[in-house]
Amino acid sequence: MDFSSDNRMGVNPEILEALHAANKGPAGAYGHDDMTRSLDQVVGDFFGTKVSAFPIISGTAANCLPIAASTPPYGGIACSEGAHILRAECGAPEFFTNGSKMLPVAAQSGKMTADALAALLAAYPASNTDTTVPAVLSLTQVTERGTVYTLDEIAALTRLAHERGMTVHMDGARFANALVTLGCTPADMSWRAGVDVLSLGTSKNGTICGEVVVFFNPDRAENFRRYVKRAGHMMAKQRFVSAQVVAHLANDLWRHNARNANAVARRLHDGLARQEQVTILHKVEANIMFVALPAACVQALRAQGFAFHTVGQDAVGQPVVRFVTSFLTTEGDVDHLLAAISKACA
Ligand SMILES: *Cc1c(COP(=O)(O)O)cnc(C)c1O
């Protein structure tokens, strides 16, 4: 039973059917196919505004290519100190931007605060021509700690960034899970809150590989194709990536999947909260949670075949583990894990 990450899961049958349906005859290459041509409209309808949308096969590239298109090499990329782009992309932002500077901002439970961002920006004044120019603000929604920014929190951060002329990027690897949590529209959580460009992830929520870079101001996408091509991410057979995205957004498949992941995470959270030897470390607002457990309990769970990541230790030296639920995790899976923890911790 696997609680390591939602990217370990398979895919919805609807996605496989969409691939099968896209596999008919020849089609234009490099995005010049009907499916990819429809993306601006399909994704635009989803967001209730005009967009430029580009299918990309990895989240790392879907983050770093639009960031690269939004900063000069002497620019800086502000992100939370725990951001995926800072910690888990092997320097890809620096690589794709020709060495722009990462500007980590202090965060609480994964969320950057407006005060911390303001302090960072003050340390890089526009008047100083010898210093890095803050060019991009990148926010992750759901955050890497499993929390979710409220719409007001996003708006407060994007306002500060826009006052400095920065581009706001959102890493939406789990955008659907956050939407389900907030119960708002995709528009509310993106362009209406000041997001300029979004990396909309779908692979953790039911596709094989179907991330989308969404520019909410199509003018800004003018040279984006060149960034994609130059980086070796211009797939010839893009129709198969686009088909996954279209199927994912159709019939609320994204919502159905994310609802399940969040609901079983809530069930796991509630069960863990009842166990005395378990400490839940951050608010559980989507499908990721961090908990401290006795080392013997962690060992017992591993011996029984449960898979999950250990991510460090808490203040008293207990292992901290991360549990992630997915669109395929069942209530039965969660109850099984809870029973095993209850027994191992007893
Ligand atoms: C998984 C993930 C990504 C994308 O990762 P890839 O493995 O490159 O697809 C980006 N951001 C966050 C927060 C993630 O969890």
PDB file of C-alpha atoms and ligand atoms in Angstrom, residues 5 7 57-61 63 84-85 89 140 142-144 171 173-174 203-204 211 322, ligand 1:
ATOM      1  CA  SER A   5       3.299  10.234  -3.547  1.00  0.00           C
ATOM      2  CA  ASN A   7       2.752  10.471  -8.799  1.00  0.00           C
ATOM      3  CA  ILE A  57       5.459  16.610 -20.149  1.00  0.00           C
ATOM      4  CA  SER A  58       7.110  17.320 -16.801  1.00  0.00           C
ATOM      5  CA  GLY A  59       6.247  19.560 -13.912  1.00  0.00           C
ATOM      6  CA  THR A  60       9.826  20.727 -13.622  1.00  0.00           C
ATOM      7  CA  ALA A  61       9.851  22.001 -17.212  1.00  0.00           C
ATOM      8  CA  ASN A  63       7.642  25.451 -13.888  1.00  0.00           C
ATOM      9  CA  HIS A  84       9.823  22.443  -5.129  1.00  0.00           C
ATOM     10  CA  ILE A  85      11.641  24.704  -7.622  1.00  0.00           C
ATOM     11  CA  GLU A  89      14.449  20.463  -9.296  1.00  0.00           C
ATOM     12  CA  THR A 140       3.009  26.677  -4.872  1.00  0.00           C
ATOM     13  CA  VAL A 142      -1.136  23.176  -2.733  1.00  0.00           C
ATOM     14  CA  THR A 143       2.092  24.030  -0.840  1.00  0.00           C
ATOM     15  CA  GLU A 144       4.858  21.514  -0.359  1.00  0.00           C
ATOM     16  CA  ASP A 171       3.300  25.954  -9.339  1.00  0.00           C
ATOM     17  CA  ALA A 173       1.221  20.573  -9.394  1.00  0.00           C
ATOM     18  CA  ARG A 174      -1.822  19.978  -7.134  1.00  0.00           C
ATOM     19  CA  SER A 203      -0.039  13.851 -13.763  1.00  0.00           C
ATOM     20  CA  LYS A 204      -0.501  13.549  -9.987  1.00  0.00           C
ATOM     21  CA  GLU A 211       1.130  19.471 -17.527  1.00  0.00           C
ATOM     22  CA  ARG A 322       4.877  12.146   4.823  1.00  0.00           C
TER      23      ARG A 322
HETATM   24  C1  LIG B   1       5.576  16.871  -8.321  1.00  0.00           C
HETATM   25  C2  LIG B   1       5.765  18.313  -8.243  1.00  0.00           C
HETATM   26  C3  LIG B   1       6.207  19.043  -9.355  1.00  0.00           C
HETATM   27  C4  LIG B   1       6.538  18.432 -10.696  1.00  0.00           C
HETATM   28  O1  LIG B   1       7.474  17.458 -10.697  1.00  0.00           O
HETATM   29  P1  LIG B   1       7.927  16.599 -11.966  1.00  0.00           P
HETATM   30  O2  LIG B   1       8.436  15.362 -11.310  1.00  0.00           O
HETATM   31  O3  LIG B   1       8.986  17.373 -12.650  1.00  0.00           O
HETATM   32  O4  LIG B   1       6.751  16.344 -12.836  1.00  0.00           O
HETATM   33  C5  LIG B   1       6.317  20.410  -9.238  1.00  0.00           C
HETATM   34  N1  LIG B   1       5.979  21.032  -8.098  1.00  0.00           N
HETATM   35  C6  LIG B   1       5.538  20.377  -7.019  1.00  0.00           C
HETATM   36  C7  LIG B   1       5.140  21.136  -5.795  1.00  0.00           C
HETATM   37  C8  LIG B   1       5.422  18.992  -7.047  1.00  0.00           C
HETATM   38  O5  LIG B   1       4.979  18.345  -5.975  1.00  0.00           O
END
